[in-house]
Amino acid sequence: MRISVGTKLYFTVLSLFLLFAVSFIIFQQTREKQYKIDTLNLKLQDYNSRMAEFYSNNADHSEQAFNNYVRRHYMSRLRVTLIRPDGSVLYDSRLKQYAHISNHASRPEVAMALKHGSGSTVERSSKTFNSDYFYSATYFPHDSIVIRSALPYTSDLARSLQADQHYIWFAVITILLLTVVLYRFTSRLGDNVKKLRTFASRADHGESLDTEDLIAFPADELGEIAERIIKIYKRLQSTRREQDILKRQLTQNIAHELKTPVASIQGYLETILDNPNINDQMREQFLGRCYAQSQRLTSLLHDISTLNRMDDAPEMTSTDNVNISQMVQNIQKETALQLQQKHMTFNNLLPDNIVVRGNQSLLYSVFRNLTDNAIAYAGEGKTITLTAQRPDTGMVESAISDDDSPAKWTFTFADNGVGVSAEHLPRLFERFYRVDKGRSRKMGGTGLGLAIVKNAVLLHGGTIRVSANEGGGLKFEFSLKI
C-alpha cells in the first residue's frame, strides 16, 4: 500500500521537529547545569579571595588562626586547604596530620590554578578522604599560596547542580500539542491531495466527476485551489462538449448547404443526358443553371476555407499595410453594375489614405461582404453609407474600444433598407444563420458572409456590433487596429 504524501510529510516534519526538540532539551539541560556549576564555582572563588585577603593582611599564619577564620566564615561541610606552589599542604580544615598528606601539585584543580590562576573539578574523588568533592582552587602569586575550597559531592549537591526538570515537562507538553496540530494540518493536506489524485485518475479514465467525494474540500488555500482546478476542468469539459455539438451542427449545415447546389447540378445534367433530343435553347438554359449552382458551390467552399483558416491558424495570417480608402473605392467600382441594377447609392465618406496593419484578403472580405449583403437584402432604391472616425478624435464608443486599447479606426456601415426584426439581430453573425432561408438561397448567399466579417474584425484586434438603423435598415459598427 502506497504511503500518502500527507503521511510522509507528517512523519518527516515530526522527525525533524523531535530531533530539534531533543537536541534543544539536551543543550538547555547542559547549559543550565553548567551555569549552576559556574555559579557555585564563583561562590567558592569568592571565598578563596576573601581568605587570601585574610592571609595577606594577618601575620599570624598558625593553624589556630586559620581555624578561627573558617569558623567565623562558616559554610556547611566546607573543606578549605592552603597549598604551597610546590604542592605541599600548609593547612587543611578537615585533616590535621599534614605529614601523611600526599603532595597536591598533581591535583587537577591545583595544576590548573598554578597555570591559569584558577581551576575547578566536579565530582572528583578525594585521595585523602576517598569521597567525591566539588573543588575550586585559586592561585595568589603575591602570597605564593594556592587556596582551595571544596564541598562534598553529596546527593543534595548533585540535585542542586541539576537542571530544572519543569522545563522538560513543559517541552514534552509543547511537543505533544504541536504534534496534534501538525497531524491535523497534514491530515487536511493529505485529504486535499488524495481528492486531487482521485480527480486526476477519474479525469484520465473519463469517469464522472460529480461524486460526493469530490464535492467538499477543507476550507484552506489548497482546498480552494483544488476546487478551482476541478471547476476549471468541468468548464473545459462543458466547453468541449459544446464545441463538439457546434462542430456536428456545422458539419450538418455544411452538408445541407452543399447538398442543394450539388443536387441541382445533378438534376439538370441528368435531364440533359436522359433527353438527347432536347432543343438547344433548353440545353443552354440547363447548362447555365448548372454553372450558376457551381459558382454558388465554389463561393461556399471558399467561405468555409476562409473561416477554417481564421479558426485554425490565425497566427499564420500574413500582414501588411492596407489602404482601406483605396480598397473601398475598388469595391465601389466592382459592384457599380449591381448597385445600378437596384438603383442604389453608395455614399463613401471615408477620409483619404486610411491605412491599417492587417491581411489584405480578409479586410477585403469585411467590406465586400457588408456591401454584397446590403445590395442583396436592403431593397431597391436604398442608400449605403460608410463613415469612419479617426483614432485621435476620442469619439470611439465604449462598446467597440476602451481607453487602454491600441489606437483604432472606427467604421460605421449603414443602409436605410428593410432591415430585420430585433429577435434576429443577436444571431446575424452565426454561421449559416438566415433570417429568410428561401430568400437567402435565392439571392445566392452562402450564409457565411457575416461570420467571416466578424472573425476577420476580431482577428485584426477590433470588435463589431449590429443594430437597427434609425429610419430603417441595419447599422454595422466595427473597429480595426492600426
GROMACS .gro file of C-alpha atoms in nm:
model
  482
    1MET     CA    1   0.000   0.000   0.000
    2ARG     CA    2   0.145   0.335  -0.104
    3ILE     CA    3   0.202   0.587   0.175
    4SER     CA    4   0.019   0.913   0.112
    5VAL     CA    5   0.205   1.241   0.076
    6GLY     CA    6   0.029   1.374   0.388
    7THR     CA    7   0.159   1.082   0.597
    8LYS     CA    8   0.510   1.122   0.455
    9LEU     CA    9   0.504   1.492   0.531
   10TYR     CA   10   0.371   1.428   0.882
   11PHE     CA   11   0.644   1.180   0.979
   12THR     CA   12   0.917   1.379   0.808
   13VAL     CA   13   0.828   1.706   0.981
   14LEU     CA   14   0.761   1.525   1.311
   15SER     CA   15   1.101   1.352   1.297
   16LEU     CA   16   1.281   1.677   1.225
   17PHE     CA   17   1.089   1.854   1.500
   18LEU     CA   18   1.156   1.580   1.756
   19LEU     CA   19   1.524   1.580   1.664
   20PHE     CA   20   1.535   1.955   1.710
   21ALA     CA   21   1.338   1.938   2.036
   22VAL     CA   22   1.559   1.663   2.188
   23SER     CA   23   1.874   1.846   2.079
   24PHE     CA   24   1.746   2.169   2.227
   25ILE     CA   25   1.648   1.999   2.554
   26ILE     CA   26   1.993   1.840   2.586
   27PHE     CA   27   2.158   2.171   2.503
   28GLN     CA   28   1.940   2.358   2.753
   29GLN     CA   29   2.000   2.096   3.024
   30THR     CA   30   2.375   2.108   2.972
   31ARG     CA   31   2.374   2.487   2.959
   32GLU     CA   32   2.169   2.521   3.278
   33LYS     CA   33   2.384   2.266   3.464
   34GLN     CA   34   2.700   2.445   3.356
   35TYR     CA   35   2.550   2.774   3.471
   36LYS     CA   36   2.485   2.631   3.818
   37ILE     CA   37   2.837   2.484   3.830
   38ASP     CA   38   2.983   2.821   3.730
   39THR     CA   39   2.769   2.994   3.994
   40LEU     CA   40   2.890   2.755   4.268
   41ASN     CA   41   3.249   2.788   4.147
   42LEU     CA   42   3.219   3.166   4.153
   43LYS     CA   43   3.092   3.146   4.511
   44LEU     CA   44   3.388   2.930   4.618
   45GLN     CA   45   3.632   3.151   4.426
   46ASP     CA   46   3.495   3.448   4.618
   47TYR     CA   47   3.553   3.258   4.943
   48ASN     CA   48   3.910   3.186   4.833
   49SER     CA   49   3.969   3.554   4.758
   50ARG     CA   50   3.844   3.666   5.099
   51MET     CA   51   4.060   3.407   5.274
   52ALA     CA   52   4.361   3.516   5.067
   53GLU     CA   53   4.297   3.871   5.185
   54PHE     CA   54   4.297   3.744   5.545
   55TYR     CA   55   4.618   3.551   5.476
   56SER     CA   56   4.788   3.856   5.329
   57ASN     CA   57   4.681   4.104   5.599
   58ASN     CA   58   4.733   3.880   5.903
   59ALA     CA   59   5.083   3.798   6.017
   60ASP     CA   60   4.960   3.503   6.224
   61HIS     CA   61   4.960   3.201   5.988
   62SER     CA   62   4.907   2.944   6.258
   63GLU     CA   63   4.659   2.664   6.229
   64GLN     CA   64   4.454   2.813   6.507
   65ALA     CA   65   4.421   3.144   6.319
   66PHE     CA   66   4.305   2.965   6.007
   67ASN     CA   67   4.056   2.756   6.208
   68ASN     CA   68   3.915   3.070   6.367
   69TYR     CA   69   3.870   3.229   6.023
   70VAL     CA   70   3.698   2.921   5.882
   71ARG     CA   71   3.476   2.904   6.189
   72ARG     CA   72   3.382   3.272   6.160
   73HIS     CA   73   3.309   3.235   5.784
   74TYR     CA   74   3.118   2.915   5.820
   75MET     CA   75   2.982   2.729   5.515
   76SER     CA   76   2.815   2.395   5.569
   77ARG     CA   77   3.056   2.100   5.522
   78LEU     CA   78   3.314   2.324   5.354
   79ARG     CA   79   3.671   2.198   5.338
   80VAL     CA   80   3.950   2.457   5.298
   81THR     CA   81   4.307   2.371   5.201
   82LEU     CA   82   4.611   2.602   5.171
   83ILE     CA   83   4.879   2.466   4.939
   84ARG     CA   84   5.228   2.593   4.862
   85PRO     CA   85   5.335   2.622   4.495
   86ASP     CA   86   5.548   2.309   4.536
   87GLY     CA   87   5.234   2.111   4.625
   88SER     CA   88   5.290   2.072   4.998
   89VAL     CA   89   4.985   2.130   5.217
   90LEU     CA   90   5.014   2.421   5.460
   91TYR     CA   91   4.666   2.391   5.609
   92ASP     CA   92   4.355   2.172   5.576
   93SER     CA   93   4.039   2.243   5.773
   94ARG     CA   94   3.933   1.877   5.784
   95LEU     CA   95   4.264   1.689   5.817
   96LYS     CA   96   4.540   1.777   6.066
   97GLN     CA   97   4.809   1.511   6.008
   98TYR     CA   98   4.992   1.701   5.733
   99ALA     CA   99   5.282   1.460   5.728
  100HIS     CA  100   5.057   1.190   5.591
  101ILE     CA  101   4.904   1.414   5.322
  102SER     CA  102   5.048   1.348   4.979
  103ASN     CA  103   5.175   1.626   4.750
  104HIS     CA  104   4.887   1.818   4.587
  105ALA     CA  105   5.073   1.961   4.289
  106SER     CA  106   4.924   1.694   4.062
  107ARG     CA  107   4.568   1.758   4.168
  108PRO     CA  108   4.377   1.879   3.855
  109GLU     CA  109   4.230   2.191   4.013
  110VAL     CA  110   4.565   2.285   4.173
  111ALA     CA  111   4.756   2.231   3.849
  112MET     CA  112   4.503   2.448   3.660
  113ALA     CA  113   4.522   2.718   3.928
  114LEU     CA  114   4.905   2.729   3.910
  115LYS     CA  115   4.888   2.751   3.530
  116HIS     CA  116   4.583   2.971   3.469
  117GLY     CA  117   4.519   3.137   3.807
  118SER     CA  118   4.210   2.932   3.892
  119GLY     CA  119   4.069   2.586   3.837
  120SER     CA  120   3.785   2.361   3.939
  121THR     CA  121   3.671   1.999   3.913
  122VAL     CA  122   3.328   1.847   3.958
  123GLU     CA  123   3.272   1.514   4.128
  124ARG     CA  124   3.642   1.428   4.169
  125SER     CA  125   3.724   1.157   4.420
  126SER     CA  126   3.946   1.275   4.704
  127LYS     CA  127   4.251   1.052   4.751
  128THR     CA  128   4.271   1.164   5.111
  129PHE     CA  129   3.907   1.100   5.215
  130ASN     CA  130   3.805   0.857   4.941
  131SER     CA  131   3.487   1.054   4.867
  132ASP     CA  132   3.373   1.285   4.588
  133TYR     CA  133   3.413   1.662   4.612
  134PHE     CA  134   3.348   1.975   4.414
  135TYR     CA  135   3.684   2.158   4.413
  136SER     CA  136   3.763   2.522   4.335
  137ALA     CA  137   4.123   2.642   4.363
  138THR     CA  138   4.279   2.989   4.325
  139TYR     CA  139   4.649   3.079   4.299
  140PHE     CA  140   4.768   3.404   4.455
  141PRO     CA  141   5.123   3.469   4.326
  142HIS     CA  142   5.182   3.769   4.557
  143ASP     CA  143   5.147   3.544   4.861
  144SER     CA  144   5.279   3.231   4.686
  145ILE     CA  145   4.982   3.031   4.804
  146VAL     CA  146   4.704   2.824   4.645
  147ILE     CA  147   4.376   2.833   4.835
  148ARG     CA  148   4.137   2.551   4.758
  149SER     CA  149   3.780   2.523   4.882
  150ALA     CA  150   3.569   2.212   4.838
  151LEU     CA  151   3.222   2.081   4.907
  152PRO     CA  152   3.130   1.712   4.937
  153TYR     CA  153   2.955   1.593   4.622
  154THR     CA  154   2.653   1.456   4.801
  155SER     CA  155   2.310   1.380   4.659
  156ASP     CA  156   2.191   1.722   4.777
  157LEU     CA  157   2.471   1.899   4.591
  158ALA     CA  158   2.410   1.685   4.282
  159ARG     CA  159   2.041   1.779   4.283
  160SER     CA  160   2.126   2.146   4.325
  161LEU     CA  161   2.351   2.129   4.018
  162GLN     CA  162   2.089   1.953   3.803
  163ALA     CA  163   1.883   2.143   3.551
  164ASP     CA  164   1.525   2.231   3.631
  165GLN     CA  165   1.305   1.932   3.536
  166HIS     CA  166   0.996   2.152   3.492
  167TYR     CA  167   1.142   2.270   3.163
  168ILE     CA  168   1.145   1.912   3.034
  169TRP     CA  169   0.776   1.868   3.120
  170PHE     CA  170   0.695   2.195   2.951
  171ALA     CA  171   0.888   2.084   2.641
  172VAL     CA  172   0.711   1.746   2.636
  173ILE     CA  173   0.366   1.907   2.661
  174THR     CA  174   0.461   2.155   2.386
  175ILE     CA  175   0.579   1.869   2.164
  176LEU     CA  176   0.251   1.684   2.216
  177LEU     CA  177   0.045   1.992   2.131
  178LEU     CA  178   0.249   2.066   1.821
  179THR     CA  179   0.224   1.700   1.719
  180VAL     CA  180  -0.156   1.722   1.732
  181VAL     CA  181  -0.158   2.050   1.537
  182LEU     CA  182   0.084   1.905   1.280
  183TYR     CA  183  -0.128   1.593   1.244
  184ARG     CA  184  -0.443   1.796   1.181
  185PHE     CA  185  -0.264   2.012   0.924
  186THR     CA  186  -0.104   1.722   0.737
  187SER     CA  187  -0.428   1.525   0.757
  188ARG     CA  188  -0.618   1.804   0.582
  189LEU     CA  189  -0.334   1.841   0.334
  190GLY     CA  190  -0.342   1.466   0.271
  191ASP     CA  191  -0.720   1.477   0.217
  192ASN     CA  192  -0.681   1.751  -0.044
  193VAL     CA  193  -0.400   1.568  -0.223
  194LYS     CA  194  -0.598   1.242  -0.210
  195LYS     CA  195  -0.903   1.410  -0.365
  196LEU     CA  196  -0.687   1.571  -0.631
  197ARG     CA  197  -0.535   1.231  -0.709
  198THR     CA  198  -0.885   1.081  -0.731
  199PHE     CA  199  -0.989   1.366  -0.958
  200ALA     CA  200  -0.682   1.318  -1.182
  201SER     CA  201  -0.742   0.943  -1.204
  202ARG     CA  202  -1.109   0.982  -1.293
  203ALA     CA  203  -1.037   1.260  -1.539
  204ASP     CA  204  -0.771   1.043  -1.704
  205HIS     CA  205  -1.012   0.750  -1.738
  206GLY     CA  206  -1.306   0.966  -1.843
  207GLU     CA  207  -1.512   0.879  -1.534
  208SER     CA  208  -1.778   1.101  -1.378
  209LEU     CA  209  -1.657   1.380  -1.150
  210ASP     CA  210  -1.999   1.452  -0.999
  211THR     CA  211  -1.948   1.237  -0.689
  212GLU     CA  212  -1.971   1.315  -0.317
  213ASP     CA  213  -1.600   1.263  -0.250
  214LEU     CA  214  -1.516   1.547  -0.489
  215ILE     CA  215  -1.777   1.796  -0.368
  216ALA     CA  216  -1.638   1.946  -0.046
  217PHE     CA  217  -1.274   2.035   0.024
  218PRO     CA  218  -1.126   2.163   0.354
  219ALA     CA  219  -1.159   2.539   0.393
  220ASP     CA  220  -0.796   2.634   0.329
  221GLU     CA  221  -0.581   2.762   0.044
  222LEU     CA  222  -0.505   2.419  -0.103
  223GLY     CA  223  -0.871   2.320  -0.079
  224GLU     CA  224  -0.969   2.638  -0.262
  225ILE     CA  225  -0.710   2.570  -0.533
  226ALA     CA  226  -0.830   2.210  -0.568
  227GLU     CA  227  -1.193   2.321  -0.603
  228ARG     CA  228  -1.097   2.576  -0.867
  229ILE     CA  229  -0.896   2.318  -1.062
  230ILE     CA  230  -1.196   2.085  -1.071
  231LYS     CA  231  -1.433   2.369  -1.168
  232ILE     CA  232  -1.198   2.479  -1.447
  233TYR     CA  233  -1.174   2.121  -1.572
  234LYS     CA  234  -1.553   2.085  -1.566
  235ARG     CA  235  -1.589   2.412  -1.756
  236LEU     CA  236  -1.337   2.288  -2.013
  237GLN     CA  237  -1.531   1.964  -2.042
  238SER     CA  238  -1.854   2.157  -2.087
  239THR     CA  239  -1.689   2.382  -2.344
  240ARG     CA  240  -1.551   2.079  -2.528
  241ARG     CA  241  -1.897   1.921  -2.535
  242GLU     CA  242  -2.044   2.245  -2.665
  243GLN     CA  243  -1.773   2.262  -2.929
  244ASP     CA  244  -1.846   1.905  -3.030
  245ILE     CA  245  -2.215   1.991  -3.062
  246LEU     CA  246  -2.133   2.303  -3.265
  247LYS     CA  247  -1.900   2.101  -3.489
  248ARG     CA  248  -2.171   1.844  -3.552
  249GLN     CA  249  -2.421   2.120  -3.625
  250LEU     CA  250  -2.168   2.292  -3.851
  251THR     CA  251  -2.097   1.966  -4.034
  252GLN     CA  252  -2.468   1.907  -4.079
  253ASN     CA  253  -2.516   2.264  -4.203
  254ILE     CA  254  -2.226   2.233  -4.445
  255ALA     CA  255  -2.360   1.903  -4.575
  256HIS     CA  256  -2.704   2.055  -4.613
  257GLU     CA  257  -2.569   2.365  -4.790
  258LEU     CA  258  -2.354   2.157  -5.024
  259LYS     CA  259  -2.635   1.916  -5.098
  260THR     CA  260  -2.860   2.183  -5.252
  261PRO     CA  261  -2.629   2.304  -5.535
  262VAL     CA  262  -2.495   1.953  -5.595
  263ALA     CA  263  -2.849   1.814  -5.624
  264SER     CA  264  -2.945   2.096  -5.864
  265ILE     CA  265  -2.641   2.036  -6.084
  266GLN     CA  266  -2.704   1.662  -6.082
  267GLY     CA  267  -3.071   1.712  -6.169
  268TYR     CA  268  -3.003   1.943  -6.465
  269LEU     CA  269  -2.731   1.718  -6.602
  270GLU     CA  270  -2.949   1.408  -6.567
  271THR     CA  271  -3.225   1.587  -6.758
  272ILE     CA  272  -2.984   1.669  -7.040
  273LEU     CA  273  -2.841   1.315  -7.051
  274ASP     CA  274  -3.182   1.147  -7.035
  275ASN     CA  275  -3.317   1.366  -7.316
  276PRO     CA  276  -3.062   1.364  -7.601
  277ASN     CA  277  -3.313   1.526  -7.836
  278ILE     CA  278  -3.367   1.830  -7.608
  279ASN     CA  279  -3.356   2.152  -7.805
  280ASP     CA  280  -3.053   2.381  -7.789
  281GLN     CA  281  -3.232   2.659  -7.605
  282MET     CA  282  -3.341   2.431  -7.322
  283ARG     CA  283  -2.996   2.265  -7.303
  284GLU     CA  284  -2.829   2.607  -7.282
  285GLN     CA  285  -3.071   2.712  -7.011
  286PHE     CA  286  -3.000   2.400  -6.804
  287LEU     CA  287  -2.624   2.437  -6.852
  288GLY     CA  288  -2.648   2.800  -6.740
  289ARG     CA  289  -2.828   2.694  -6.427
  290CYS     CA  290  -2.561   2.428  -6.363
  291TYR     CA  291  -2.293   2.695  -6.398
  292ALA     CA  292  -2.475   2.924  -6.154
  293GLN     CA  293  -2.501   2.644  -5.899
  294SER     CA  294  -2.131   2.559  -5.945
  295GLN     CA  295  -2.046   2.922  -5.876
  296ARG     CA  296  -2.252   2.910  -5.559
  297LEU     CA  297  -2.075   2.587  -5.464
  298THR     CA  298  -1.737   2.750  -5.527
  299SER     CA  299  -1.832   3.051  -5.314
  300LEU     CA  300  -1.948   2.824  -5.033
  301LEU     CA  301  -1.626   2.621  -5.035
  302HIS     CA  302  -1.419   2.941  -5.044
  303ASP     CA  303  -1.606   3.087  -4.746
  304ILE     CA  304  -1.569   2.765  -4.546
  305SER     CA  305  -1.197   2.759  -4.625
  306THR     CA  306  -1.161   3.121  -4.514
  307LEU     CA  307  -1.334   3.055  -4.181
  308ASN     CA  308  -1.129   2.741  -4.116
  309ARG     CA  309  -0.809   2.931  -4.186
  310MET     CA  310  -0.903   3.201  -3.936
  311ASP     CA  311  -1.008   2.946  -3.673
  312ASP     CA  312  -0.719   2.703  -3.704
  313ALA     CA  313  -0.414   2.919  -3.775
  314PRO     CA  314  -0.480   3.291  -3.717
  315GLU     CA  315  -0.114   3.346  -3.626
  316MET     CA  316  -0.007   3.232  -3.975
  317THR     CA  317  -0.207   3.508  -4.147
  318SER     CA  318   0.029   3.740  -4.332
  319THR     CA  319   0.001   4.113  -4.256
  320ASP     CA  320   0.088   4.427  -4.444
  321ASN     CA  321  -0.008   4.793  -4.457
  322VAL     CA  322  -0.353   4.803  -4.618
  323ASN     CA  323  -0.508   5.120  -4.763
  324ILE     CA  324  -0.874   5.088  -4.667
  325SER     CA  325  -0.979   5.401  -4.861
  326GLN     CA  326  -0.841   5.263  -5.187
  327MET     CA  327  -0.988   4.919  -5.117
  328VAL     CA  328  -1.340   5.057  -5.068
  329GLN     CA  329  -1.311   5.261  -5.390
  330ASN     CA  330  -1.222   4.941  -5.577
  331ILE     CA  331  -1.523   4.763  -5.422
  332GLN     CA  332  -1.743   5.052  -5.540
  333LYS     CA  333  -1.620   5.002  -5.894
  334GLU     CA  334  -1.665   4.623  -5.876
  335THR     CA  335  -2.026   4.649  -5.752
  336ALA     CA  336  -2.126   4.952  -5.961
  337LEU     CA  337  -2.332   4.742  -6.202
  338GLN     CA  338  -2.519   4.566  -5.921
  339LEU     CA  339  -2.587   4.899  -5.749
  340GLN     CA  340  -2.713   5.044  -6.075
  341GLN     CA  341  -2.943   4.748  -6.137
  342LYS     CA  342  -3.106   4.803  -5.797
  343HIS     CA  343  -3.099   5.182  -5.823
  344MET     CA  344  -2.890   5.201  -5.505
  345THR     CA  345  -2.644   5.468  -5.394
  346PHE     CA  346  -2.313   5.404  -5.213
  347ASN     CA  347  -2.208   5.708  -5.010
  348ASN     CA  348  -1.839   5.654  -4.941
  349LEU     CA  349  -1.750   5.915  -4.678
  350LEU     CA  350  -1.413   5.767  -4.578
  351PRO     CA  351  -1.118   6.005  -4.544
  352ASP     CA  352  -0.831   5.958  -4.786
  353ASN     CA  353  -0.545   5.720  -4.707
  354ILE     CA  354  -0.688   5.523  -4.414
  355VAL     CA  355  -0.409   5.270  -4.355
  356VAL     CA  356  -0.424   4.980  -4.109
  357ARG     CA  357  -0.197   4.685  -4.045
  358GLY     CA  358  -0.363   4.360  -4.147
  359ASN     CA  359  -0.434   4.094  -4.406
  360GLN     CA  360  -0.536   4.232  -4.744
  361SER     CA  361  -0.766   3.941  -4.834
  362LEU     CA  362  -0.952   3.929  -4.501
  363LEU     CA  363  -1.001   4.306  -4.483
  364TYR     CA  364  -1.135   4.299  -4.838
  365SER     CA  365  -1.380   4.027  -4.726
  366VAL     CA  366  -1.509   4.254  -4.446
  367PHE     CA  367  -1.607   4.546  -4.669
  368ARG     CA  368  -1.709   4.332  -4.971
  369ASN     CA  369  -1.937   4.103  -4.768
  370LEU     CA  370  -2.107   4.400  -4.600
  371THR     CA  371  -2.157   4.562  -4.939
  372ASP     CA  372  -2.290   4.245  -5.103
  373ASN     CA  373  -2.518   4.184  -4.805
  374ALA     CA  374  -2.667   4.534  -4.830
  375ILE     CA  375  -2.713   4.507  -5.207
  376ALA     CA  376  -2.884   4.170  -5.173
  377TYR     CA  377  -3.122   4.243  -4.888
  378ALA     CA  378  -3.166   4.621  -4.835
  379GLY     CA  379  -3.406   4.662  -5.126
  380GLU     CA  380  -3.424   4.872  -5.439
  381GLY     CA  381  -3.358   5.245  -5.433
  382LYS     CA  382  -3.181   5.236  -5.098
  383THR     CA  383  -2.863   5.411  -4.983
  384ILE     CA  384  -2.547   5.262  -4.832
  385THR     CA  385  -2.338   5.493  -4.615
  386LEU     CA  386  -1.983   5.421  -4.496
  387THR     CA  387  -1.811   5.654  -4.247
  388ALA     CA  388  -1.503   5.637  -4.025
  389GLN     CA  389  -1.381   5.811  -3.712
  390ARG     CA  390  -1.015   5.888  -3.662
  391PRO     CA  391  -0.844   5.723  -3.361
  392ASP     CA  392  -0.734   6.063  -3.222
  393THR     CA  393  -1.084   6.212  -3.201
  394GLY     CA  394  -1.169   6.033  -2.874
  395MET     CA  395  -1.516   5.952  -3.010
  396VAL     CA  396  -1.482   5.575  -3.022
  397GLU     CA  397  -1.772   5.415  -2.840
  398SER     CA  398  -1.702   5.203  -2.531
  399ALA     CA  399  -1.877   4.902  -2.684
  400ILE     CA  400  -1.611   4.891  -2.953
  401SER     CA  401  -1.294   5.007  -2.782
  402ASP     CA  402  -1.162   5.104  -2.440
  403ASP     CA  403  -0.912   5.361  -2.316
  404ASP     CA  404  -0.631   5.108  -2.265
  405SER     CA  405  -0.657   4.951  -2.612
  406PRO     CA  406  -0.427   5.042  -2.905
  407ALA     CA  407  -0.533   5.317  -3.149
  408LYS     CA  408  -0.814   5.201  -3.378
  409TRP     CA  409  -1.019   5.329  -3.669
  410THR     CA  410  -1.394   5.302  -3.608
  411PHE     CA  411  -1.617   5.236  -3.909
  412THR     CA  412  -1.994   5.262  -3.948
  413PHE     CA  413  -2.155   5.076  -4.239
  414ALA     CA  414  -2.528   5.150  -4.262
  415ASP     CA  415  -2.818   5.121  -4.505
  416ASN     CA  416  -3.174   5.252  -4.494
  417GLY     CA  417  -3.327   4.931  -4.628
  418VAL     CA  418  -3.588   4.694  -4.490
  419GLY     CA  419  -3.365   4.567  -4.206
  420VAL     CA  420  -3.456   4.272  -3.985
  421SER     CA  421  -3.667   4.231  -3.675
  422ALA     CA  422  -3.498   4.271  -3.333
  423GLU     CA  423  -3.503   3.899  -3.242
  424HIS     CA  424  -3.273   3.818  -3.536
  425LEU     CA  425  -3.004   4.078  -3.459
  426PRO     CA  426  -2.809   3.876  -3.195
  427ARG     CA  427  -2.775   3.581  -3.436
  428LEU     CA  428  -2.679   3.754  -3.760
  429PHE     CA  429  -2.309   3.665  -3.715
  430GLU     CA  430  -2.378   3.292  -3.666
  431ARG     CA  431  -2.262   3.059  -3.940
  432PHE     CA  432  -2.537   2.954  -4.183
  433TYR     CA  433  -2.795   3.161  -3.995
  434ARG     CA  434  -3.057   3.304  -4.229
  435VAL     CA  435  -3.347   3.532  -4.150
  436ASP     CA  436  -3.538   3.400  -4.456
  437LYS     CA  437  -3.374   3.076  -4.573
  438GLY     CA  438  -3.558   3.052  -4.903
  439ARG     CA  439  -3.497   3.417  -4.993
  440SER     CA  440  -3.130   3.394  -4.892
  441ARG     CA  441  -3.060   3.093  -5.113
  442LYS     CA  442  -3.245   3.254  -5.399
  443MET     CA  443  -3.012   3.555  -5.363
  444GLY     CA  444  -2.713   3.319  -5.389
  445GLY     CA  445  -2.576   3.377  -5.039
  446THR     CA  446  -2.377   3.113  -4.855
  447GLY     CA  447  -2.487   3.209  -4.504
  448LEU     CA  448  -2.122   3.263  -4.401
  449GLY     CA  449  -2.060   3.622  -4.510
  450LEU     CA  450  -2.129   3.794  -4.178
  451ALA     CA  451  -1.949   3.518  -3.986
  452ILE     CA  452  -1.640   3.592  -4.198
  453VAL     CA  453  -1.683   3.965  -4.129
  454LYS     CA  454  -1.696   3.909  -3.753
  455ASN     CA  455  -1.397   3.671  -3.741
  456ALA     CA  456  -1.187   3.895  -3.963
  457VAL     CA  457  -1.259   4.201  -3.745
  458LEU     CA  458  -1.170   4.008  -3.427
  459LEU     CA  459  -0.853   3.878  -3.591
  460HIS     CA  460  -0.750   4.240  -3.655
  461GLY     CA  461  -0.788   4.338  -3.289
  462GLY     CA  462  -1.128   4.501  -3.323
  463THR     CA  463  -1.490   4.445  -3.220
  464ILE     CA  464  -1.815   4.460  -3.414
  465ARG     CA  465  -2.184   4.501  -3.337
  466VAL     CA  466  -2.501   4.533  -3.539
  467SER     CA  467  -2.810   4.734  -3.457
  468ALA     CA  468  -3.121   4.866  -3.624
  469ASN     CA  469  -3.056   5.188  -3.814
  470GLU     CA  470  -3.273   5.490  -3.741
  471GLY     CA  471  -3.527   5.517  -4.021
  472GLY     CA  472  -3.487   5.152  -4.120
  473GLY     CA  473  -3.213   4.918  -4.229
  474LEU     CA  474  -2.906   4.788  -4.046
  475LYS     CA  475  -2.603   4.961  -3.898
  476PHE     CA  476  -2.273   4.776  -3.850
  477GLU     CA  477  -2.020   4.945  -3.622
  478PHE     CA  478  -1.674   4.791  -3.608
  479SER     CA  479  -1.316   4.887  -3.534
  480LEU     CA  480  -0.980   4.792  -3.684
  481LYS     CA  481  -0.649   4.829  -3.501
  482ILE     CA  482  -0.395   5.049  -3.673
   0.00000   0.00000   0.00000
